[in-house]
PDB file of C-alpha atoms in Angstrom:
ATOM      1  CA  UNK N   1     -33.188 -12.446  19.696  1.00 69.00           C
ATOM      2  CA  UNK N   2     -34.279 -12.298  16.295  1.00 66.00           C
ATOM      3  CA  UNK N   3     -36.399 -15.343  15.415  1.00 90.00           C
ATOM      4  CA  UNK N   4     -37.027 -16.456  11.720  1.00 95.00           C
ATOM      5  CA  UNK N   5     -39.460 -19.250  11.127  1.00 95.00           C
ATOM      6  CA  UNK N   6     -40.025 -21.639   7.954  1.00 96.00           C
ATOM      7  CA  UNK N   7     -43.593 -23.792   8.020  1.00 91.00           C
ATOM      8  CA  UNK N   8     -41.735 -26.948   6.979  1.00 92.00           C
ATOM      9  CA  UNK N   9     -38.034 -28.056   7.289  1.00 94.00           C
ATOM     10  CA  UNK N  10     -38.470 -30.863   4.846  1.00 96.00           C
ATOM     11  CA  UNK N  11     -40.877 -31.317   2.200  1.00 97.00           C
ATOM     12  CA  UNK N  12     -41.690 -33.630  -0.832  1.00 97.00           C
ATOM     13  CA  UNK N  13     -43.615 -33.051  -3.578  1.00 97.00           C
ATOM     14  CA  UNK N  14     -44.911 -34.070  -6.501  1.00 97.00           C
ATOM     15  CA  UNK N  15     -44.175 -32.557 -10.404  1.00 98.00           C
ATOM     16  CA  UNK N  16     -46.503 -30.290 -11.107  1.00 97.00           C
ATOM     17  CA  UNK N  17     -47.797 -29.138  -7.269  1.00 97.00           C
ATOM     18  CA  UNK N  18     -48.126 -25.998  -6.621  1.00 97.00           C
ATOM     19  CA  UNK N  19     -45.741 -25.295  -3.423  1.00 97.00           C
ATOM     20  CA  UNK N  20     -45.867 -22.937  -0.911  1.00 97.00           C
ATOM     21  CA  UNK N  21     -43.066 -21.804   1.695  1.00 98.00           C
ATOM     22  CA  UNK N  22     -43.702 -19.396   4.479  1.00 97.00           C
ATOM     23  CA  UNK N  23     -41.583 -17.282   6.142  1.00 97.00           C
ATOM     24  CA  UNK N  24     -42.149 -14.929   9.002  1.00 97.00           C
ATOM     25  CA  UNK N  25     -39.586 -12.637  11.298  1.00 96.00           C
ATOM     26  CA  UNK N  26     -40.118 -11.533  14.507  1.00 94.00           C
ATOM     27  CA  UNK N  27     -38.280  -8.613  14.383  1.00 88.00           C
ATOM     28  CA  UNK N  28     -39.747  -5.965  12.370  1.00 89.00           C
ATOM     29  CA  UNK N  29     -37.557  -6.464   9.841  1.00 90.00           C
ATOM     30  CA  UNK N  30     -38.486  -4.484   6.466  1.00 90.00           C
ATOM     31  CA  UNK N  31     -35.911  -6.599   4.607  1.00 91.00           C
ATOM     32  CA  UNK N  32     -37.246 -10.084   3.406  1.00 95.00           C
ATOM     33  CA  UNK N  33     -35.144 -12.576   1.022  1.00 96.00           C
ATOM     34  CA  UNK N  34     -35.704 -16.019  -0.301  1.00 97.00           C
ATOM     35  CA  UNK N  35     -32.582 -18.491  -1.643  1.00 97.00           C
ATOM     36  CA  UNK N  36     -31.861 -21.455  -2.573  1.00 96.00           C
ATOM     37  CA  UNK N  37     -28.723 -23.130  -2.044  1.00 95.00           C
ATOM     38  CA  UNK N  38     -27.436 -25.782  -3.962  1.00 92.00           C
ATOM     39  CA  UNK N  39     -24.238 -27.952  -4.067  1.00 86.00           C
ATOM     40  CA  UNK N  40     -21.159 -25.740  -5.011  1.00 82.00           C
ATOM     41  CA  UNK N  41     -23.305 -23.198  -6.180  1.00 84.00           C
ATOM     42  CA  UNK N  42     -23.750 -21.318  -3.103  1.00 86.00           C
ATOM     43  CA  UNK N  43     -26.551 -19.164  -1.843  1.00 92.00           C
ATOM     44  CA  UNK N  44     -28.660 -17.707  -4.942  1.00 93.00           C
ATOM     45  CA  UNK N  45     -31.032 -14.821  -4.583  1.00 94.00           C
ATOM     46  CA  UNK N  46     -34.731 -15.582  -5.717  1.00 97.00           C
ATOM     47  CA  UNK N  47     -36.477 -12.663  -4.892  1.00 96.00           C
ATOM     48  CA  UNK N  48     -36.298 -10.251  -2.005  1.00 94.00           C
ATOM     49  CA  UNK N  49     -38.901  -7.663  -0.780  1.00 94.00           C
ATOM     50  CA  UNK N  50     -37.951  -4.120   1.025  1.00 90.00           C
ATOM     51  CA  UNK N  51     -41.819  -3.585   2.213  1.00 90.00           C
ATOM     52  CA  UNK N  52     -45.029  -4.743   2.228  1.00 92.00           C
ATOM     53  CA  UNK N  53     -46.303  -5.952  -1.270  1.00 87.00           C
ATOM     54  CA  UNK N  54     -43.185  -5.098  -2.374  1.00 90.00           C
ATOM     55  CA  UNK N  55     -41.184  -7.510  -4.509  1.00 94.00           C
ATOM     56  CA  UNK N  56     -37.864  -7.408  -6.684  1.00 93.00           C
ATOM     57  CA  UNK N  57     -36.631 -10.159  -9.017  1.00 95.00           C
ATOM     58  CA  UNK N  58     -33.283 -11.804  -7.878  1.00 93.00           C
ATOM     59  CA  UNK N  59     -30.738 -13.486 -10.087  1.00 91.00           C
ATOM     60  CA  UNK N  60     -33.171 -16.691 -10.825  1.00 95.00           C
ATOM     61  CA  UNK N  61     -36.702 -15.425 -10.295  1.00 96.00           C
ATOM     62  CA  UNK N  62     -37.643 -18.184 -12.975  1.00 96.00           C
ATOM     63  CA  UNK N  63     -40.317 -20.691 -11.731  1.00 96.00           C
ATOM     64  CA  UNK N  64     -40.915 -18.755  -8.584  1.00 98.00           C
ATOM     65  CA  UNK N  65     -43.620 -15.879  -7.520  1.00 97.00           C
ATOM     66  CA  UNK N  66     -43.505 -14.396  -4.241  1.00 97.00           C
ATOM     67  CA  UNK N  67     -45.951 -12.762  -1.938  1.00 96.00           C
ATOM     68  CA  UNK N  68     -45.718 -10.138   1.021  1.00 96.00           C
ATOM     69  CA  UNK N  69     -49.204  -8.992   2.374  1.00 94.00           C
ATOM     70  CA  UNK N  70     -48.153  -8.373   5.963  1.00 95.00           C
ATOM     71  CA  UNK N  71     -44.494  -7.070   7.069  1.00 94.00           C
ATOM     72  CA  UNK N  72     -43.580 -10.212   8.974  1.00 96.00           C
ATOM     73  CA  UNK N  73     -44.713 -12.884   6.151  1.00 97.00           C
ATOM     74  CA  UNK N  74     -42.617 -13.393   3.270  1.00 97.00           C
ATOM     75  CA  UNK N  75     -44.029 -16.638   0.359  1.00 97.00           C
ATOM     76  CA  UNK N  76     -42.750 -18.094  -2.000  1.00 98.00           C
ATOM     77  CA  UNK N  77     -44.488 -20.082  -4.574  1.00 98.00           C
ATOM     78  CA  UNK N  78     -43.654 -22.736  -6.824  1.00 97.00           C
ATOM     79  CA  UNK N  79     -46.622 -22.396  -9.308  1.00 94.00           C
ATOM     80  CA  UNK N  80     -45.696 -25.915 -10.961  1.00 97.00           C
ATOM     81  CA  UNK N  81     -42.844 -27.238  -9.377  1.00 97.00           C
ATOM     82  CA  UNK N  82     -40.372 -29.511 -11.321  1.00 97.00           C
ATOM     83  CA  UNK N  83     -37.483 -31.424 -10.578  1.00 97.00           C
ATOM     84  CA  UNK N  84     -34.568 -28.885 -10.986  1.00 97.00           C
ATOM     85  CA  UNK N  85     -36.511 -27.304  -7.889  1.00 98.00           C
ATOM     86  CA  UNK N  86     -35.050 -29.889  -5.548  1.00 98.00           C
ATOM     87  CA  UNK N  87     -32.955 -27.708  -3.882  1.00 97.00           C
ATOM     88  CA  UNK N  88     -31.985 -26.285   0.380  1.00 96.00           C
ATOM     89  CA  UNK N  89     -34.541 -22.936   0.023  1.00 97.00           C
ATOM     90  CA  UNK N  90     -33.726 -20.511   3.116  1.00 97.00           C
ATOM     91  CA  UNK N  91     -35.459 -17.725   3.990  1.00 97.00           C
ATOM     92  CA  UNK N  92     -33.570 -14.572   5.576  1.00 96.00           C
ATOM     93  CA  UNK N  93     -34.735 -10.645   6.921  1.00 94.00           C
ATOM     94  CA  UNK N  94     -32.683  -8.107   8.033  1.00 90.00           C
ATOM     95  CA  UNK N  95     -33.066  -4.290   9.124  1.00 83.00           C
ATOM     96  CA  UNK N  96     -32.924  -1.606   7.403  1.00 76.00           C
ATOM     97  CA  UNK N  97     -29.529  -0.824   9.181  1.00 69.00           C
ATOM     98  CA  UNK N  98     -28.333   0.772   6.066  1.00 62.00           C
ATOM     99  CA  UNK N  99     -24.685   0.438   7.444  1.00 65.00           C
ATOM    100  CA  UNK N 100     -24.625  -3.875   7.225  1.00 68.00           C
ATOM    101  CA  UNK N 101     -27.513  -5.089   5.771  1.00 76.00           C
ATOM    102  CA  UNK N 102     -27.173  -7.858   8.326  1.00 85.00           C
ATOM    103  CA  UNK N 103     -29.660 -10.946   7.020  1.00 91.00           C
ATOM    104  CA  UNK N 104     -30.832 -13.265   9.983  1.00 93.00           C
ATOM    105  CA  UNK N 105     -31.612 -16.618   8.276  1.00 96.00           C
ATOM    106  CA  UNK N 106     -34.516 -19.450   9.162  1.00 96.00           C
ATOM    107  CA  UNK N 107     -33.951 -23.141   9.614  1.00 94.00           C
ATOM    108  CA  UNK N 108     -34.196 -23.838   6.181  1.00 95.00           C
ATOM    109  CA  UNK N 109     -36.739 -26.296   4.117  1.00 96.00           C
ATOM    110  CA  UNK N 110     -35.227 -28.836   1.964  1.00 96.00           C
ATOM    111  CA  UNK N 111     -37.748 -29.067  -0.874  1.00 97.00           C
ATOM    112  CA  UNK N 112     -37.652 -32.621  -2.866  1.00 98.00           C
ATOM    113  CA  UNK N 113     -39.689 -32.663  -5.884  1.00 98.00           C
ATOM    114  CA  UNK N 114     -40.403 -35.978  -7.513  1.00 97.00           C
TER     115      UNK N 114
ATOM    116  CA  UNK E   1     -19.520  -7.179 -11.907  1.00 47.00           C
ATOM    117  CA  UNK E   2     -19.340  -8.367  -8.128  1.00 59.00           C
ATOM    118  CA  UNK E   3     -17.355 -11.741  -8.252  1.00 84.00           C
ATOM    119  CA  UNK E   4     -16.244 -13.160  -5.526  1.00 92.00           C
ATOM    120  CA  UNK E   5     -14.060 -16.039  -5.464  1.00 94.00           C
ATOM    121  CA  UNK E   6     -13.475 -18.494  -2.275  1.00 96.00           C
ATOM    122  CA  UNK E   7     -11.368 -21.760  -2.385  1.00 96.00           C
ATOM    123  CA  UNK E   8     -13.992 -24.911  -2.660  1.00 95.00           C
ATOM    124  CA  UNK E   9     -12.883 -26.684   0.152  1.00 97.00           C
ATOM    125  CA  UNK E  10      -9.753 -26.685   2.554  1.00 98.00           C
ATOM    126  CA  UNK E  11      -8.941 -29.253   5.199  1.00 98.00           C
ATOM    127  CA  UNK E  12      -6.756 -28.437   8.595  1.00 97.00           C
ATOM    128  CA  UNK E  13      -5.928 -30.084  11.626  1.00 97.00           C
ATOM    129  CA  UNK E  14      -7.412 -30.045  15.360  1.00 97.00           C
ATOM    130  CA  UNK E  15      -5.852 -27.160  17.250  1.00 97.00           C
ATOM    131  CA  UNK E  16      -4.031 -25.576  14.498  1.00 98.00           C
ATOM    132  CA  UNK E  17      -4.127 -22.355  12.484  1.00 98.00           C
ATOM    133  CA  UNK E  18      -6.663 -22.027   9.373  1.00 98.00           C
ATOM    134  CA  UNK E  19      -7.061 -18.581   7.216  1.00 98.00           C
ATOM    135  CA  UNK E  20      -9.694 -18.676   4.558  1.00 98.00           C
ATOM    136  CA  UNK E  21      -9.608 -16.171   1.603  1.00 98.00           C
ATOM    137  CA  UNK E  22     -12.034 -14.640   0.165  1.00 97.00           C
ATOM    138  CA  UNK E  23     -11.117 -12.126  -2.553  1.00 97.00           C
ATOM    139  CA  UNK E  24     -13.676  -9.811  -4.865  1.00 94.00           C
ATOM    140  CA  UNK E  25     -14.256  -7.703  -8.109  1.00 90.00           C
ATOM    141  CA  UNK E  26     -16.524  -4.636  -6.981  1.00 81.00           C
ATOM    142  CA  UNK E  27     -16.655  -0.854  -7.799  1.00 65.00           C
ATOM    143  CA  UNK E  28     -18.051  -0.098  -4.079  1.00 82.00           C
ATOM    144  CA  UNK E  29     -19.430  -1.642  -1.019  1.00 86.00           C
ATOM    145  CA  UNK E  30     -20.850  -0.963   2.204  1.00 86.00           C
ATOM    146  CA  UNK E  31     -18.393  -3.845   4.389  1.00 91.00           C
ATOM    147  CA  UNK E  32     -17.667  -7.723   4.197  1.00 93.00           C
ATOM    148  CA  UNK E  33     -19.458 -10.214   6.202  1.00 94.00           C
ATOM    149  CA  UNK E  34     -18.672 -13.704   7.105  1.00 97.00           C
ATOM    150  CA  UNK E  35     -21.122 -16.292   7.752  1.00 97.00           C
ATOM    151  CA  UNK E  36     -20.418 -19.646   9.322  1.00 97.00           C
ATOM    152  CA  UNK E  37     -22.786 -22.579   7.792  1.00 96.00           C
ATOM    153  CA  UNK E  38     -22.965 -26.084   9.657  1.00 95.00           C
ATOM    154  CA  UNK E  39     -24.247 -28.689   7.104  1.00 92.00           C
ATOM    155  CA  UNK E  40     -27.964 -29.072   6.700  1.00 88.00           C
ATOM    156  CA  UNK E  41     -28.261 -25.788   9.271  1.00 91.00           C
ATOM    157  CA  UNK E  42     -28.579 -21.865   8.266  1.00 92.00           C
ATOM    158  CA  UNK E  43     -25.984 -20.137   8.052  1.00 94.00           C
ATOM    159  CA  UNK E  44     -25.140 -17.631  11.060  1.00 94.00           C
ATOM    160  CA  UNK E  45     -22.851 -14.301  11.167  1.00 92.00           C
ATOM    161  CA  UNK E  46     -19.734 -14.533  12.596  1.00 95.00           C
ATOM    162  CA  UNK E  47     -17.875 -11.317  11.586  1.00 94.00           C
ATOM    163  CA  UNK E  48     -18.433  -8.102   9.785  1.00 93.00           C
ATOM    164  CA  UNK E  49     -15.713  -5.670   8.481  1.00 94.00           C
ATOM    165  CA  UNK E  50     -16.399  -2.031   7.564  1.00 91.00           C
ATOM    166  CA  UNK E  51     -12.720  -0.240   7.872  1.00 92.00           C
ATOM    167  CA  UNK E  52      -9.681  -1.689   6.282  1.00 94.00           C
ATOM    168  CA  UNK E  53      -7.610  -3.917   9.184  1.00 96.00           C
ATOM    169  CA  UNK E  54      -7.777  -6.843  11.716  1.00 96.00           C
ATOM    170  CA  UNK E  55     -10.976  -7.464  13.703  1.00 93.00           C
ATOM    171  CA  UNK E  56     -10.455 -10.243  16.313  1.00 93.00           C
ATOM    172  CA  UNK E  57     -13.128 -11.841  18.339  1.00 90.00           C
ATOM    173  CA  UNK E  58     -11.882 -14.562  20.118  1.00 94.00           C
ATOM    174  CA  UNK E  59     -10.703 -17.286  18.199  1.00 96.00           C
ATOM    175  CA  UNK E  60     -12.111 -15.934  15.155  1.00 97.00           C
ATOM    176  CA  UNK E  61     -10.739 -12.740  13.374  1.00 97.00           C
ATOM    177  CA  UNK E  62     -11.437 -11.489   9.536  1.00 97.00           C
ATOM    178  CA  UNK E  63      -9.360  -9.023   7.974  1.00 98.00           C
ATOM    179  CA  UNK E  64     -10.141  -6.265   4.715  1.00 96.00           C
ATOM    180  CA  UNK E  65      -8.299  -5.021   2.672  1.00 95.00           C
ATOM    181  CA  UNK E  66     -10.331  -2.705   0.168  1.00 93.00           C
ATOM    182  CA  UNK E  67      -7.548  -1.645  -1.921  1.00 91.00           C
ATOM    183  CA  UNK E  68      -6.303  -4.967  -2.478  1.00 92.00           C
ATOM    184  CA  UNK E  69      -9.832  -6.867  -3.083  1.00 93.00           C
ATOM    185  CA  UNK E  70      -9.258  -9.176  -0.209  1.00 95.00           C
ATOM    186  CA  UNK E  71     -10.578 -10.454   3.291  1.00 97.00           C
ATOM    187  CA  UNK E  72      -9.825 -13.672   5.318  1.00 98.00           C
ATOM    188  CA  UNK E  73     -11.018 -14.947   8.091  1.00 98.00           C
ATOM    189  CA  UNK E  74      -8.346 -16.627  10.266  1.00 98.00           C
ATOM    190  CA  UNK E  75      -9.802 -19.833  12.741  1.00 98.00           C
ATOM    191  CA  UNK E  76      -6.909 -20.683  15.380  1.00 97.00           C
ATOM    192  CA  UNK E  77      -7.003 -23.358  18.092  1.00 97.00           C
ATOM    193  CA  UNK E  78      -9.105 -25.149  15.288  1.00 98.00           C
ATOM    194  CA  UNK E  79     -11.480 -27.852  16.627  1.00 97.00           C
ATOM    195  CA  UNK E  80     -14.008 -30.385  15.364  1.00 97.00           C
ATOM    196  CA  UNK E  81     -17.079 -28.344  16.112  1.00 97.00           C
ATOM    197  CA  UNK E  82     -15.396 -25.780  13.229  1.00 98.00           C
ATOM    198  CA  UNK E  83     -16.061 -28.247  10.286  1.00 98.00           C
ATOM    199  CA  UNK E  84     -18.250 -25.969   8.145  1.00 97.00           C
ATOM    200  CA  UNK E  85     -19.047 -24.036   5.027  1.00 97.00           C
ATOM    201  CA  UNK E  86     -17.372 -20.528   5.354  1.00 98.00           C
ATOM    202  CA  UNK E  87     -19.374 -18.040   3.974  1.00 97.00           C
ATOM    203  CA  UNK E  88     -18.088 -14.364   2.821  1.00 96.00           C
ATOM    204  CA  UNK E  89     -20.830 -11.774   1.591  1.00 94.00           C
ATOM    205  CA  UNK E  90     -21.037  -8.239   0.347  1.00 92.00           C
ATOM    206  CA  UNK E  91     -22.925  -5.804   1.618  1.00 88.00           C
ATOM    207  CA  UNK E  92     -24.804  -3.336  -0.285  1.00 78.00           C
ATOM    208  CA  UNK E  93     -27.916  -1.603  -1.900  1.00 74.00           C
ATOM    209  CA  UNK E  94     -30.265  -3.371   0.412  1.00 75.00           C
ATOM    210  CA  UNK E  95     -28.546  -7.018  -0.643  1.00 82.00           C
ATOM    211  CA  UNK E  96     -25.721  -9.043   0.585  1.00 88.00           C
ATOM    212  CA  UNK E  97     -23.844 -10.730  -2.948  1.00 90.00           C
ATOM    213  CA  UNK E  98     -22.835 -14.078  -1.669  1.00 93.00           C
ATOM    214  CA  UNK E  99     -19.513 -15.980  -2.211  1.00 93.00           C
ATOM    215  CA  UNK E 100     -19.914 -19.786  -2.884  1.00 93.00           C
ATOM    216  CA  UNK E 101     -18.351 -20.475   0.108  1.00 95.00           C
ATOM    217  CA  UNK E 102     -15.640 -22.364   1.687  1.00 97.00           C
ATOM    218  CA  UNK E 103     -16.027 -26.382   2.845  1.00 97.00           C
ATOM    219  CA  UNK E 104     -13.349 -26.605   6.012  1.00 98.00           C
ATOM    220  CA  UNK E 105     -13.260 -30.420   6.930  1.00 98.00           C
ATOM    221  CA  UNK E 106     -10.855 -30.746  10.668  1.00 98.00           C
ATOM    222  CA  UNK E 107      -8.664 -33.535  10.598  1.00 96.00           C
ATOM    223  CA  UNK E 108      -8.093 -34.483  14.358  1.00 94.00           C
TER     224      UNK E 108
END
């Protein structure tokens, strides 16, 4: 079974921390993508990362910076995190299956930021 | 452009029939996945559709039609545990491009 972790499922914060969520896969998997998902909004693509140190903008990179040193371990970073950052941020791999593209999602953190 | 539209939220009734659209603006794609998301949980796959046509597992099948710009996924026997966000996705160039997703709230 393919097994993706997130350090925290809940987290608060303060304006202005610097925040970091971890991600790892068990699996091998040279795909690595962080979201966010908000209300009605749906998942949206921060960045994603095809191999190590490796990293491609998504469609709201803003805010965020992202870090892959080792194949399993995917970061993202909040350098200064604000209040529109409240948000569900979920953390998916998948294979490079070039037939699906088949993303395996973690748990989930739910970042507040106050 | 890859839009892909999903109705916001739809609401059905314990043991009957559901089908949730799911149509999309794309000049190519690998196949069409759909996730199932329980609130507050990740979402999980449920279905993925490469050729045009009907795949049924179980109570759950999804349909494609490429030509037309169109998959559903059809829930039967519907039951509580089914209340969820219905997810369809993409696939393609190393990304899935996520719908918005669909809100199904069973009535008993």
């Amino acid at each position: 079974d393919v097994k993706v972790t997130q350090s925290s499922r809940y987290l608060v914060k303060r304006t202005g921390e610097k925040v970091f969520l971890e991600c790892v896969q068990d699996m091998d998997h040279e795909n690595m993508f962080w979201y966010r998902q908000d209300p009605g909004l749906g998942l949206r693509l921060i960045y994603f990362s095809y191999d190590v140190k490796m990293k491609e903008k998504g469609d709201i990179p803003e805010g965020y910076s992202v870090s892959r040193e080792k194949k399993e371990r995917f970061s993202l970073i909040l350098e200064s995190a604000s209040t529109n950052q409240t948000s569900m941020y979920l953390c998916a791999s998948s294979p490079p299956d070039r037939r699906s593209y088949e993303q395996y999602f973690g748990p989930g953190t739910r970042l507040t930021v106050t | 452009g890859q839009n892909i539209d999903q109705p916001t939220e739809m609401t059905a009734t314990e043991g009957a029939i559901v089908q949730i659209n799911c149509t999309y603006q794309t000049s190519g794609f690998n196949g069409l996945f759909w996730y199932q998301q329980h609130a507050g949980e990740a979402p999980t796959f449920l279905s993925y559709n490469v050729l045009d046509g009907l795949e049924e597992k179980g109570r759950f099948s999804s349909f494609l039609s490429r030509s037309k710009g169109y998959s559903y996924l059809l829930l039967k026997e519907l039951q509580m545990k089914d209340s969820a966000s219905y997810l369809c996705a993409l696939s393609g160039n190393y990304q899935l491009i996520w719908g918005a997703g669909t809100k199904l709230i069973i009535k008993p």
